[in-house]
PDB file of C-alpha atoms in Angstrom:
ATOM      1  CA  MET A   1     114.628 130.857 197.498  1.00  0.00           C
ATOM      2  CA  ILE A   2     118.035 129.248 197.138  1.00  0.00           C
ATOM      3  CA  LEU A   3     119.134 129.370 193.498  1.00  0.00           C
ATOM      4  CA  GLU A   4     120.975 126.039 193.414  1.00  0.00           C
ATOM      5  CA  ARG A   5     120.650 123.049 195.694  1.00  0.00           C
ATOM      6  CA  ASN A   6     120.140 119.631 194.076  1.00  0.00           C
ATOM      7  CA  GLY A   7     121.521 119.764 190.531  1.00  0.00           C
ATOM      8  CA  VAL A   8     120.200 121.609 187.511  1.00  0.00           C
ATOM      9  CA  LEU A   9     117.161 119.427 186.722  1.00  0.00           C
ATOM     10  CA  LYS A  10     115.827 119.251 190.287  1.00  0.00           C
ATOM     11  CA  ASP A  11     116.530 122.952 190.786  1.00  0.00           C
ATOM     12  CA  TYR A  12     114.710 123.758 187.547  1.00  0.00           C
ATOM     13  CA  LYS A  13     111.658 121.744 188.621  1.00  0.00           C
ATOM     14  CA  ARG A  14     111.694 123.450 192.029  1.00  0.00           C
ATOM     15  CA  TRP A  15     111.732 126.902 190.428  1.00  0.00           C
ATOM     16  CA  LEU A  16     109.137 125.868 187.853  1.00  0.00           C
ATOM     17  CA  LYS A  17     106.735 124.752 190.588  1.00  0.00           C
ATOM     18  CA  ALA A  18     107.147 128.084 192.398  1.00  0.00           C
ATOM     19  CA  TYR A  19     106.752 130.083 189.177  1.00  0.00           C
ATOM     20  CA  MET A  20     103.573 128.292 188.060  1.00  0.00           C
ATOM     21  CA  ARG A  21     102.088 128.711 191.536  1.00  0.00           C
ATOM     22  CA  SER A  22     102.835 132.425 191.278  1.00  0.00           C
ATOM     23  CA  ALA A  23     101.366 132.588 187.750  1.00  0.00           C
ATOM     24  CA  LYS A  24      98.033 131.225 188.985  1.00  0.00           C
ATOM     25  CA  HIS A  25      97.667 134.245 191.248  1.00  0.00           C
ATOM     26  CA  ARG A  26      98.494 136.743 188.509  1.00  0.00           C
ATOM     27  CA  GLU A  27      95.788 138.037 186.178  1.00  0.00           C
ATOM     28  CA  ILE A  28      96.662 135.976 183.114  1.00  0.00           C
ATOM     29  CA  SER A  29      94.184 134.094 180.957  1.00  0.00           C
ATOM     30  CA  ASP A  30      93.784 130.320 181.135  1.00  0.00           C
ATOM     31  CA  ASN A  31      95.100 130.085 177.580  1.00  0.00           C
ATOM     32  CA  SER A  32      98.271 132.047 178.454  1.00  0.00           C
ATOM     33  CA  PHE A  33      98.809 129.834 181.493  1.00  0.00           C
ATOM     34  CA  LEU A  34      98.657 126.716 179.312  1.00  0.00           C
ATOM     35  CA  ILE A  35     101.139 128.236 176.831  1.00  0.00           C
ATOM     36  CA  TYR A  36     103.601 129.050 179.637  1.00  0.00           C
ATOM     37  CA  GLU A  37     103.216 125.541 181.010  1.00  0.00           C
ATOM     38  CA  ARG A  38     103.767 123.929 177.591  1.00  0.00           C
ATOM     39  CA  VAL A  39     106.908 125.928 176.732  1.00  0.00           C
ATOM     40  CA  LEU A  40     108.486 125.452 180.159  1.00  0.00           C
ATOM     41  CA  THR A  41     107.709 121.720 180.143  1.00  0.00           C
ATOM     42  CA  LYS A  42     109.619 121.500 176.854  1.00  0.00           C
ATOM     43  CA  LEU A  43     112.499 123.378 178.447  1.00  0.00           C
ATOM     44  CA  GLY A  44     112.570 120.865 181.314  1.00  0.00           C
ATOM     45  CA  LYS A  45     112.785 117.979 178.836  1.00  0.00           C
ATOM     46  CA  TYR A  46     115.608 119.755 177.015  1.00  0.00           C
ATOM     47  CA  ILE A  47     117.561 120.346 180.241  1.00  0.00           C
ATOM     48  CA  LYS A  48     117.231 116.637 181.041  1.00  0.00           C
ATOM     49  CA  LYS A  49     118.934 115.783 177.730  1.00  0.00           C
ATOM     50  CA  GLN A  50     121.870 118.171 178.291  1.00  0.00           C
ATOM     51  CA  LYS A  51     124.492 116.192 180.198  1.00  0.00           C
ATOM     52  CA  ASP A  52     127.033 119.043 180.076  1.00  0.00           C
ATOM     53  CA  ILE A  53     124.796 121.484 182.009  1.00  0.00           C
ATOM     54  CA  LYS A  54     125.394 120.859 185.712  1.00  0.00           C
ATOM     55  CA  ASN A  55     123.894 123.881 187.466  1.00  0.00           C
ATOM     56  CA  MET A  56     121.481 126.786 186.963  1.00  0.00           C
ATOM     57  CA  LYS A  57     124.228 129.372 186.474  1.00  0.00           C
ATOM     58  CA  GLU A  58     125.384 127.592 183.315  1.00  0.00           C
ATOM     59  CA  ILE A  59     122.092 128.433 181.593  1.00  0.00           C
ATOM     60  CA  ASP A  60     122.831 131.394 179.312  1.00  0.00           C
ATOM     61  CA  THR A  61     121.964 133.023 175.973  1.00  0.00           C
ATOM     62  CA  GLU A  62     123.664 130.294 173.956  1.00  0.00           C
ATOM     63  CA  PHE A  63     121.683 127.663 175.864  1.00  0.00           C
ATOM     64  CA  PHE A  64     118.395 129.448 175.083  1.00  0.00           C
ATOM     65  CA  PHE A  65     119.217 129.628 171.362  1.00  0.00           C
ATOM     66  CA  SER A  66     120.150 125.927 171.363  1.00  0.00           C
ATOM     67  CA  PHE A  67     116.820 125.124 173.021  1.00  0.00           C
ATOM     68  CA  LEU A  68     114.912 127.073 170.350  1.00  0.00           C
ATOM     69  CA  GLU A  69     116.862 125.439 167.518  1.00  0.00           C
ATOM     70  CA  TYR A  70     116.275 121.960 168.965  1.00  0.00           C
ATOM     71  CA  PHE A  71     112.488 122.298 169.075  1.00  0.00           C
ATOM     72  CA  GLU A  72     112.460 124.158 165.781  1.00  0.00           C
ATOM     73  CA  LYS A  73     113.961 121.064 164.139  1.00  0.00           C
ATOM     74  CA  LYS A  74     111.447 118.795 165.912  1.00  0.00           C
ATOM     75  CA  SER A  75     108.462 120.894 164.810  1.00  0.00           C
ATOM     76  CA  LYS A  76     106.363 120.197 161.708  1.00  0.00           C
ATOM     77  CA  VAL A  77     107.669 123.346 160.010  1.00  0.00           C
ATOM     78  CA  ASP A  78     111.200 124.093 158.820  1.00  0.00           C
ATOM     79  CA  THR A  79     111.541 127.220 160.949  1.00  0.00           C
ATOM     80  CA  PHE A  80     109.521 128.915 163.664  1.00  0.00           C
ATOM     81  CA  SER A  81     107.689 132.051 162.618  1.00  0.00           C
ATOM     82  CA  THR A  82     108.745 135.367 164.137  1.00  0.00           C
ATOM     83  CA  LYS A  83     105.572 135.249 166.226  1.00  0.00           C
ATOM     84  CA  THR A  84     106.363 131.773 167.608  1.00  0.00           C
ATOM     85  CA  LYS A  85     109.981 132.678 168.409  1.00  0.00           C
ATOM     86  CA  THR A  86     108.838 135.840 170.165  1.00  0.00           C
ATOM     87  CA  LEU A  87     106.330 133.815 172.192  1.00  0.00           C
ATOM     88  CA  TYR A  88     108.933 131.244 173.294  1.00  0.00           C
ATOM     89  CA  ILE A  89     111.469 133.916 174.233  1.00  0.00           C
ATOM     90  CA  SER A  90     108.832 135.919 176.125  1.00  0.00           C
ATOM     91  CA  VAL A  91     107.929 132.868 178.214  1.00  0.00           C
ATOM     92  CA  LEU A  92     111.585 132.059 178.910  1.00  0.00           C
ATOM     93  CA  LYS A  93     112.307 135.652 179.883  1.00  0.00           C
ATOM     94  CA  SER A  94     109.298 135.807 182.211  1.00  0.00           C
ATOM     95  CA  PHE A  95     110.398 132.618 183.974  1.00  0.00           C
ATOM     96  CA  PHE A  96     114.066 133.516 184.371  1.00  0.00           C
ATOM     97  CA  VAL A  97     113.306 137.095 185.426  1.00  0.00           C
ATOM     98  CA  TYR A  98     111.135 135.532 188.142  1.00  0.00           C
ATOM     99  CA  ILE A  99     114.160 133.494 189.259  1.00  0.00           C
ATOM    100  CA  SER A 100     116.330 136.639 189.128  1.00  0.00           C
ATOM    101  CA  ASP A 101     113.886 138.511 191.360  1.00  0.00           C
ATOM    102  CA  ASN A 102     113.443 135.738 193.907  1.00  0.00           C
ATOM    103  CA  ASN A 103     116.791 134.005 194.477  1.00  0.00           C
ATOM    104  CA  GLU A 104     118.745 134.756 197.638  1.00  0.00           C
ATOM    105  CA  GLU A 105     122.045 135.251 195.779  1.00  0.00           C
ATOM    106  CA  PHE A 106     120.610 138.082 193.624  1.00  0.00           C
ATOM    107  CA  TYR A 107     121.869 136.184 190.580  1.00  0.00           C
ATOM    108  CA  THR A 108     120.328 137.677 187.440  1.00  0.00           C
ATOM    109  CA  TYR A 109     119.496 136.261 184.014  1.00  0.00           C
ATOM    110  CA  GLU A 110     118.154 139.486 182.534  1.00  0.00           C
ATOM    111  CA  ASN A 111     121.296 140.259 180.512  1.00  0.00           C
ATOM    112  CA  GLU A 112     121.022 136.862 178.809  1.00  0.00           C
ATOM    113  CA  PHE A 113     117.932 138.035 176.909  1.00  0.00           C
ATOM    114  CA  LYS A 114     119.419 141.187 175.402  1.00  0.00           C
ATOM    115  CA  GLY A 115     119.161 141.048 171.618  1.00  0.00           C
ATOM    116  CA  MET A 116     117.297 137.727 171.585  1.00  0.00           C
ATOM    117  CA  MET A 117     113.950 139.027 170.371  1.00  0.00           C
ATOM    118  CA  PRO A 118     113.436 138.788 166.576  1.00  0.00           C
ATOM    119  CA  LYS A 119     113.099 142.120 164.813  1.00  0.00           C
ATOM    120  CA  LYS A 120     109.483 143.040 164.268  1.00  0.00           C
ATOM    121  CA  ILE A 121     108.249 143.265 160.709  1.00  0.00           C
ATOM    122  CA  ASN A 122     105.530 145.857 160.402  1.00  0.00           C
ATOM    123  CA  LYS A 123     102.788 144.270 158.344  1.00  0.00           C
ATOM    124  CA  VAL A 124      99.195 145.396 158.014  1.00  0.00           C
ATOM    125  CA  LYS A 125      97.113 142.591 159.422  1.00  0.00           C
ATOM    126  CA  LYS A 126      94.659 141.294 156.866  1.00  0.00           C
ATOM    127  CA  LEU A 127      91.164 141.529 158.256  1.00  0.00           C
ATOM    128  CA  THR A 128      88.558 139.024 157.126  1.00  0.00           C
ATOM    129  CA  TYR A 129      84.830 139.509 157.442  1.00  0.00           C
ATOM    130  CA  LEU A 130      81.641 138.400 155.741  1.00  0.00           C
ATOM    131  CA  LEU A 131      80.257 140.083 152.652  1.00  0.00           C
ATOM    132  CA  ASP A 132      76.812 141.612 153.105  1.00  0.00           C
ATOM    133  CA  SER A 133      75.418 138.944 150.788  1.00  0.00           C
ATOM    134  CA  GLU A 134      77.046 136.189 152.888  1.00  0.00           C
ATOM    135  CA  THR A 135      75.620 137.644 156.091  1.00  0.00           C
ATOM    136  CA  GLU A 136      72.161 137.780 154.535  1.00  0.00           C
ATOM    137  CA  THR A 137      72.473 134.180 153.312  1.00  0.00           C
ATOM    138  CA  ILE A 138      73.408 132.908 156.785  1.00  0.00           C
ATOM    139  CA  LEU A 139      70.587 134.802 158.515  1.00  0.00           C
ATOM    140  CA  ASP A 140      68.033 133.546 155.976  1.00  0.00           C
ATOM    141  CA  TYR A 141      69.265 129.984 156.484  1.00  0.00           C
ATOM    142  CA  LEU A 142      69.040 130.231 160.291  1.00  0.00           C
ATOM    143  CA  LYS A 143      65.520 131.670 160.082  1.00  0.00           C
ATOM    144  CA  GLU A 144      64.409 128.945 157.683  1.00  0.00           C
ATOM    145  CA  ARG A 145      65.807 126.201 159.946  1.00  0.00           C
ATOM    146  CA  ILE A 146      63.843 127.496 162.935  1.00  0.00           C
ATOM    147  CA  ILE A 147      60.612 127.894 160.947  1.00  0.00           C
ATOM    148  CA  ASN A 148      60.794 124.534 159.168  1.00  0.00           C
ATOM    149  CA  ARG A 149      62.415 122.387 161.834  1.00  0.00           C
ATOM    150  CA  GLY A 150      62.741 124.300 165.097  1.00  0.00           C
ATOM    151  CA  GLY A 151      65.060 121.830 166.808  1.00  0.00           C
ATOM    152  CA  HIS A 152      66.829 122.698 170.054  1.00  0.00           C
ATOM    153  CA  TYR A 153      70.219 123.027 168.389  1.00  0.00           C
ATOM    154  CA  ASP A 154      68.747 125.137 165.583  1.00  0.00           C
ATOM    155  CA  TYR A 155      67.934 127.721 168.261  1.00  0.00           C
ATOM    156  CA  ILE A 156      71.355 127.308 169.893  1.00  0.00           C
ATOM    157  CA  TYR A 157      73.381 127.964 166.733  1.00  0.00           C
ATOM    158  CA  SER A 158      71.078 130.730 165.531  1.00  0.00           C
ATOM    159  CA  PHE A 159      71.278 132.526 168.893  1.00  0.00           C
ATOM    160  CA  GLY A 160      75.044 132.084 169.183  1.00  0.00           C
ATOM    161  CA  ILE A 161      75.776 133.373 165.689  1.00  0.00           C
ATOM    162  CA  LYS A 162      73.480 136.373 166.160  1.00  0.00           C
ATOM    163  CA  LEU A 163      75.115 137.322 169.468  1.00  0.00           C
ATOM    164  CA  MET A 164      78.519 137.391 167.764  1.00  0.00           C
ATOM    165  CA  LEU A 165      77.226 139.065 164.613  1.00  0.00           C
ATOM    166  CA  PHE A 166      75.034 141.770 166.165  1.00  0.00           C
ATOM    167  CA  SER A 167      76.857 142.542 169.425  1.00  0.00           C
ATOM    168  CA  GLY A 168      80.456 141.533 168.688  1.00  0.00           C
ATOM    169  CA  LEU A 169      80.686 138.912 171.445  1.00  0.00           C
ATOM    170  CA  ARG A 170      83.526 136.397 171.505  1.00  0.00           C
ATOM    171  CA  ILE A 171      82.503 132.735 171.427  1.00  0.00           C
ATOM    172  CA  SER A 172      83.773 132.205 175.002  1.00  0.00           C
ATOM    173  CA  GLU A 173      81.488 135.025 176.165  1.00  0.00           C
ATOM    174  CA  VAL A 174      78.537 133.572 174.255  1.00  0.00           C
ATOM    175  CA  LEU A 175      78.835 130.077 175.708  1.00  0.00           C
ATOM    176  CA  ASN A 176      79.029 131.368 179.286  1.00  0.00           C
ATOM    177  CA  LEU A 177      75.816 133.401 179.100  1.00  0.00           C
ATOM    178  CA  LYS A 178      72.879 132.703 181.396  1.00  0.00           C
ATOM    179  CA  LEU A 179      69.380 134.158 181.027  1.00  0.00           C
ATOM    180  CA  GLU A 180      69.978 136.331 184.087  1.00  0.00           C
ATOM    181  CA  ASN A 181      72.833 138.011 182.174  1.00  0.00           C
ATOM    182  CA  ILE A 182      70.448 139.322 179.476  1.00  0.00           C
ATOM    183  CA  ILE A 183      68.548 142.351 180.768  1.00  0.00           C
ATOM    184  CA  ILE A 184      66.292 144.800 178.935  1.00  0.00           C
ATOM    185  CA  SER A 185      68.059 148.169 178.733  1.00  0.00           C
ATOM    186  CA  GLU A 186      66.742 151.522 179.932  1.00  0.00           C
ATOM    187  CA  LEU A 187      67.563 152.906 176.475  1.00  0.00           C
ATOM    188  CA  THR A 188      64.523 153.833 174.377  1.00  0.00           C
ATOM    189  CA  ASP A 189      63.873 154.737 170.746  1.00  0.00           C
ATOM    190  CA  SER A 190      62.034 157.841 169.500  1.00  0.00           C
ATOM    191  CA  ASN A 191      58.709 156.221 170.439  1.00  0.00           C
ATOM    192  CA  GLY A 192      59.791 155.510 173.998  1.00  0.00           C
ATOM    193  CA  ILE A 193      60.140 151.760 173.388  1.00  0.00           C
ATOM    194  CA  ARG A 194      63.006 149.920 175.035  1.00  0.00           C
ATOM    195  CA  ASP A 195      64.708 148.445 171.999  1.00  0.00           C
ATOM    196  CA  PHE A 196      67.997 147.071 173.369  1.00  0.00           C
ATOM    197  CA  TYR A 197      69.155 144.293 175.657  1.00  0.00           C
ATOM    198  CA  GLU A 198      72.216 144.584 177.872  1.00  0.00           C
ATOM    199  CA  LEU A 199      74.444 141.521 177.908  1.00  0.00           C
ATOM    200  CA  HIS A 200      76.233 141.350 181.254  1.00  0.00           C
ATOM    201  CA  LEU A 201      79.443 139.438 180.574  1.00  0.00           C
ATOM    202  CA  LEU A 202      81.231 137.777 183.481  1.00  0.00           C
ATOM    203  CA  ASP A 203      83.842 135.694 181.638  1.00  0.00           C
ATOM    204  CA  THR A 204      85.688 138.150 179.405  1.00  0.00           C
ATOM    205  CA  LYS A 205      89.171 138.315 177.916  1.00  0.00           C
ATOM    206  CA  SER A 206      90.141 141.108 180.324  1.00  0.00           C
ATOM    207  CA  LYS A 207      88.818 139.114 183.317  1.00  0.00           C
ATOM    208  CA  GLU A 208      86.576 142.090 184.136  1.00  0.00           C
ATOM    209  CA  ASP A 209      82.779 142.254 184.128  1.00  0.00           C
ATOM    210  CA  GLN A 210      81.602 144.053 180.987  1.00  0.00           C
ATOM    211  CA  ILE A 211      78.356 145.036 179.270  1.00  0.00           C
ATOM    212  CA  ALA A 212      77.524 144.697 175.578  1.00  0.00           C
ATOM    213  CA  LEU A 213      74.398 145.875 173.759  1.00  0.00           C
ATOM    214  CA  ILE A 214      72.229 144.139 171.177  1.00  0.00           C
ATOM    215  CA  LYS A 215      69.022 145.236 169.448  1.00  0.00           C
ATOM    216  CA  ALA A 216      66.088 143.320 170.901  1.00  0.00           C
ATOM    217  CA  ILE A 217      64.512 142.631 167.509  1.00  0.00           C
ATOM    218  CA  ASN A 218      67.574 140.626 166.430  1.00  0.00           C
ATOM    219  CA  ILE A 219      67.256 137.950 169.126  1.00  0.00           C
ATOM    220  CA  GLU A 220      63.616 137.949 170.322  1.00  0.00           C
ATOM    221  CA  THR A 221      62.682 134.613 168.703  1.00  0.00           C
ATOM    222  CA  GLU A 222      65.634 132.701 170.151  1.00  0.00           C
ATOM    223  CA  LEU A 223      65.514 134.431 173.534  1.00  0.00           C
ATOM    224  CA  ASN A 224      61.821 133.617 174.021  1.00  0.00           C
ATOM    225  CA  TYR A 225      62.542 129.963 173.222  1.00  0.00           C
ATOM    226  CA  PHE A 226      65.179 129.724 175.952  1.00  0.00           C
ATOM    227  CA  LYS A 227      63.101 131.713 178.456  1.00  0.00           C
ATOM    228  CA  ASN A 228      60.442 129.015 178.168  1.00  0.00           C
ATOM    229  CA  LEU A 229      63.061 126.294 178.609  1.00  0.00           C
ATOM    230  CA  TRP A 230      65.618 127.297 181.265  1.00  0.00           C
ATOM    231  CA  ARG A 231      65.686 128.923 184.681  1.00  0.00           C
ATOM    232  CA  GLU A 232      67.284 132.365 184.933  1.00  0.00           C
ATOM    233  CA  ASP A 233      70.450 130.983 186.554  1.00  0.00           C
ATOM    234  CA  GLU A 234      71.039 128.212 183.993  1.00  0.00           C
ATOM    235  CA  TYR A 235      73.490 128.324 181.097  1.00  0.00           C
ATOM    236  CA  ILE A 236      71.705 129.011 177.813  1.00  0.00           C
ATOM    237  CA  PHE A 237      73.948 127.111 175.422  1.00  0.00           C
ATOM    238  CA  LYS A 238      73.597 123.538 176.620  1.00  0.00           C
ATOM    239  CA  GLY A 239      71.862 120.362 175.567  1.00  0.00           C
ATOM    240  CA  LYS A 240      68.586 119.329 177.163  1.00  0.00           C
ATOM    241  CA  GLY A 241      69.196 117.553 180.450  1.00  0.00           C
ATOM    242  CA  LYS A 242      72.744 118.942 180.639  1.00  0.00           C
ATOM    243  CA  ILE A 243      74.255 121.292 183.226  1.00  0.00           C
ATOM    244  CA  ASN A 244      77.304 122.784 181.517  1.00  0.00           C
ATOM    245  CA  PRO A 245      77.536 124.701 178.216  1.00  0.00           C
ATOM    246  CA  ILE A 246      78.327 122.864 175.003  1.00  0.00           C
ATOM    247  CA  ASN A 247      81.957 122.513 173.999  1.00  0.00           C
ATOM    248  CA  ARG A 248      83.488 125.344 171.982  1.00  0.00           C
ATOM    249  CA  SER A 249      84.916 122.864 169.472  1.00  0.00           C
ATOM    250  CA  ASN A 250      81.497 121.298 168.890  1.00  0.00           C
ATOM    251  CA  PHE A 251      80.016 124.743 168.315  1.00  0.00           C
ATOM    252  CA  TYR A 252      82.782 125.507 165.807  1.00  0.00           C
ATOM    253  CA  VAL A 253      82.230 122.249 163.894  1.00  0.00           C
ATOM    254  CA  SER A 254      78.472 122.827 163.656  1.00  0.00           C
ATOM    255  CA  VAL A 255      78.836 126.436 162.503  1.00  0.00           C
ATOM    256  CA  ASN A 256      81.414 125.306 159.947  1.00  0.00           C
ATOM    257  CA  LYS A 257      78.798 122.899 158.542  1.00  0.00           C
ATOM    258  CA  ILE A 258      76.307 125.768 158.273  1.00  0.00           C
ATOM    259  CA  LEU A 259      78.846 127.827 156.321  1.00  0.00           C
ATOM    260  CA  LYS A 260      79.714 124.888 154.073  1.00  0.00           C
ATOM    261  CA  ILE A 261      76.051 124.202 153.260  1.00  0.00           C
ATOM    262  CA  ASN A 262      75.739 127.827 152.155  1.00  0.00           C
ATOM    263  CA  ASN A 263      78.996 127.777 150.125  1.00  0.00           C
ATOM    264  CA  ILE A 264      80.706 130.247 152.450  1.00  0.00           C
ATOM    265  CA  LYS A 265      84.392 129.778 153.230  1.00  0.00           C
ATOM    266  CA  ASN A 266      85.133 128.872 156.839  1.00  0.00           C
ATOM    267  CA  ARG A 267      87.269 131.570 158.472  1.00  0.00           C
ATOM    268  CA  GLY A 268      86.713 130.753 162.136  1.00  0.00           C
ATOM    269  CA  LEU A 269      84.115 131.944 164.633  1.00  0.00           C
ATOM    270  CA  HIS A 270      85.843 135.316 165.059  1.00  0.00           C
ATOM    271  CA  ILE A 271      84.631 136.208 161.553  1.00  0.00           C
ATOM    272  CA  PHE A 272      81.252 137.162 163.048  1.00  0.00           C
ATOM    273  CA  ARG A 273      82.826 139.602 165.521  1.00  0.00           C
ATOM    274  CA  HIS A 274      84.907 141.112 162.694  1.00  0.00           C
ATOM    275  CA  THR A 275      81.779 141.452 160.563  1.00  0.00           C
ATOM    276  CA  CYS A 276      79.909 143.180 163.387  1.00  0.00           C
ATOM    277  CA  ALA A 277      82.804 145.624 163.743  1.00  0.00           C
ATOM    278  CA  MET A 278      83.087 146.400 160.031  1.00  0.00           C
ATOM    279  CA  GLN A 279      79.350 146.954 159.628  1.00  0.00           C
ATOM    280  CA  LEU A 280      79.304 149.317 162.599  1.00  0.00           C
ATOM    281  CA  PHE A 281      82.363 151.222 161.395  1.00  0.00           C
ATOM    282  CA  ARG A 282      80.903 151.615 157.913  1.00  0.00           C
ATOM    283  CA  LYS A 283      77.719 152.964 159.448  1.00  0.00           C
ATOM    284  CA  THR A 284      79.269 155.393 161.942  1.00  0.00           C
ATOM    285  CA  GLY A 285      82.927 155.907 161.021  1.00  0.00           C
ATOM    286  CA  ASN A 286      83.448 156.396 164.763  1.00  0.00           C
ATOM    287  CA  LEU A 287      86.409 154.474 166.198  1.00  0.00           C
ATOM    288  CA  LEU A 288      85.555 155.383 169.798  1.00  0.00           C
ATOM    289  CA  VAL A 289      82.079 153.875 169.434  1.00  0.00           C
ATOM    290  CA  LEU A 290      83.648 150.803 167.849  1.00  0.00           C
ATOM    291  CA  LYS A 291      86.241 150.525 170.641  1.00  0.00           C
ATOM    292  CA  GLU A 292      83.500 150.502 173.287  1.00  0.00           C
ATOM    293  CA  THR A 293      81.355 148.065 171.296  1.00  0.00           C
ATOM    294  CA  LEU A 294      84.213 145.569 170.992  1.00  0.00           C
ATOM    295  CA  ARG A 295      85.379 146.392 174.538  1.00  0.00           C
ATOM    296  CA  HIS A 296      89.006 146.865 173.505  1.00  0.00           C
ATOM    297  CA  SER A 297      91.313 148.170 176.237  1.00  0.00           C
ATOM    298  CA  ASP A 298      93.464 150.045 173.698  1.00  0.00           C
ATOM    299  CA  ILE A 299      92.182 151.953 170.664  1.00  0.00           C
ATOM    300  CA  LYS A 300      95.262 150.767 168.722  1.00  0.00           C
ATOM    301  CA  THR A 301      93.591 147.356 168.565  1.00  0.00           C
ATOM    302  CA  THR A 302      90.477 148.979 167.118  1.00  0.00           C
ATOM    303  CA  MET A 303      92.463 150.868 164.457  1.00  0.00           C
ATOM    304  CA  ILE A 304      92.724 147.758 162.276  1.00  0.00           C
ATOM    305  CA  TYR A 305      89.095 148.294 161.253  1.00  0.00           C
ATOM    306  CA  ALA A 306      89.954 151.755 159.918  1.00  0.00           C
ATOM    307  CA  HIS A 307      91.979 150.296 157.036  1.00  0.00           C
ATOM    308  CA  ALA A 308      89.853 150.405 153.912  1.00  0.00           C
ATOM    309  CA  GLN A 309      89.366 147.138 152.051  1.00  0.00           C
ATOM    310  CA  LYS A 310      89.471 146.913 148.240  1.00  0.00           C
ATOM    311  CA  ARG A 311      85.758 146.285 147.964  1.00  0.00           C
ATOM    312  CA  ASP A 312      85.006 149.310 150.177  1.00  0.00           C
ATOM    313  CA  ILE A 313      87.158 151.539 147.966  1.00  0.00           C
ATOM    314  CA  ALA A 314      85.476 150.226 144.822  1.00  0.00           C
ATOM    315  CA  GLU A 315      82.020 150.743 146.333  1.00  0.00           C
ATOM    316  CA  ALA A 316      82.885 154.319 147.290  1.00  0.00           C
ATOM    317  CA  MET A 317      84.052 155.044 143.734  1.00  0.00           C
ATOM    318  CA  ARG A 318      80.932 153.638 142.032  1.00  0.00           C
TER     319      ARG A 318
END
């Protein structure tokens, strides 16, 4: 493509259109795509305000820093965090490297990004998960709701929480499950009984089909309810008479209410996946097993669960 043709704003929009079209064909998540789109839309608005920038070649390191400072001042916080700055710069670099690789003049922006990235501060990420007593309280509450009331959404929230808690699924993976994705495993216990289900996941973070395991006894009640309600090819987590799964935000709000009723602090839906991981690691101490359970692509991601928590140290010393 020609680098410059119609003035900086029109040229920017032309390159942005080509870049976003290219991004759709790359294996990036929907969330990442939206982040790229949001940051680059802000950049377009900033370029429009800059009357002294006439062409694409005038965009340089100083311009990028000015852009960051401008939106930093407009944000609700005094300064961007290191993580936010790194994200913005990464998006800008990806876009302008694309221009560098695809313009007919071989004009490059890569040198403009040297030294821009904030220095990383090595901090141990604080991992949050449920106490054993909190887990027990939630499970007792879910069981009681089904026994005493047995409403459709009682089964939905009980099943969803258990899938995250006992198999480490992400909420996006839970909500996209169909009955045909839950298959009894060939694995058997010492008595020859098949005691696990395989969860065949089609909408995963890695965009690859994956399989997770869950003990059959943990979900039999809920699974039987939905087997009597839906066809094999229907989404499980939907309202009666609906076609598509319930909204993730609605699921979050309802689970938050369950936690609040039981005096448990809300720490997001990922808390159940973290709890599954910590319980498994305590039981086995095997990071490779944990890596495969959580379906991490890199064991470095799994290593966070190897850091002992204060309560684990105290328990070990009792």
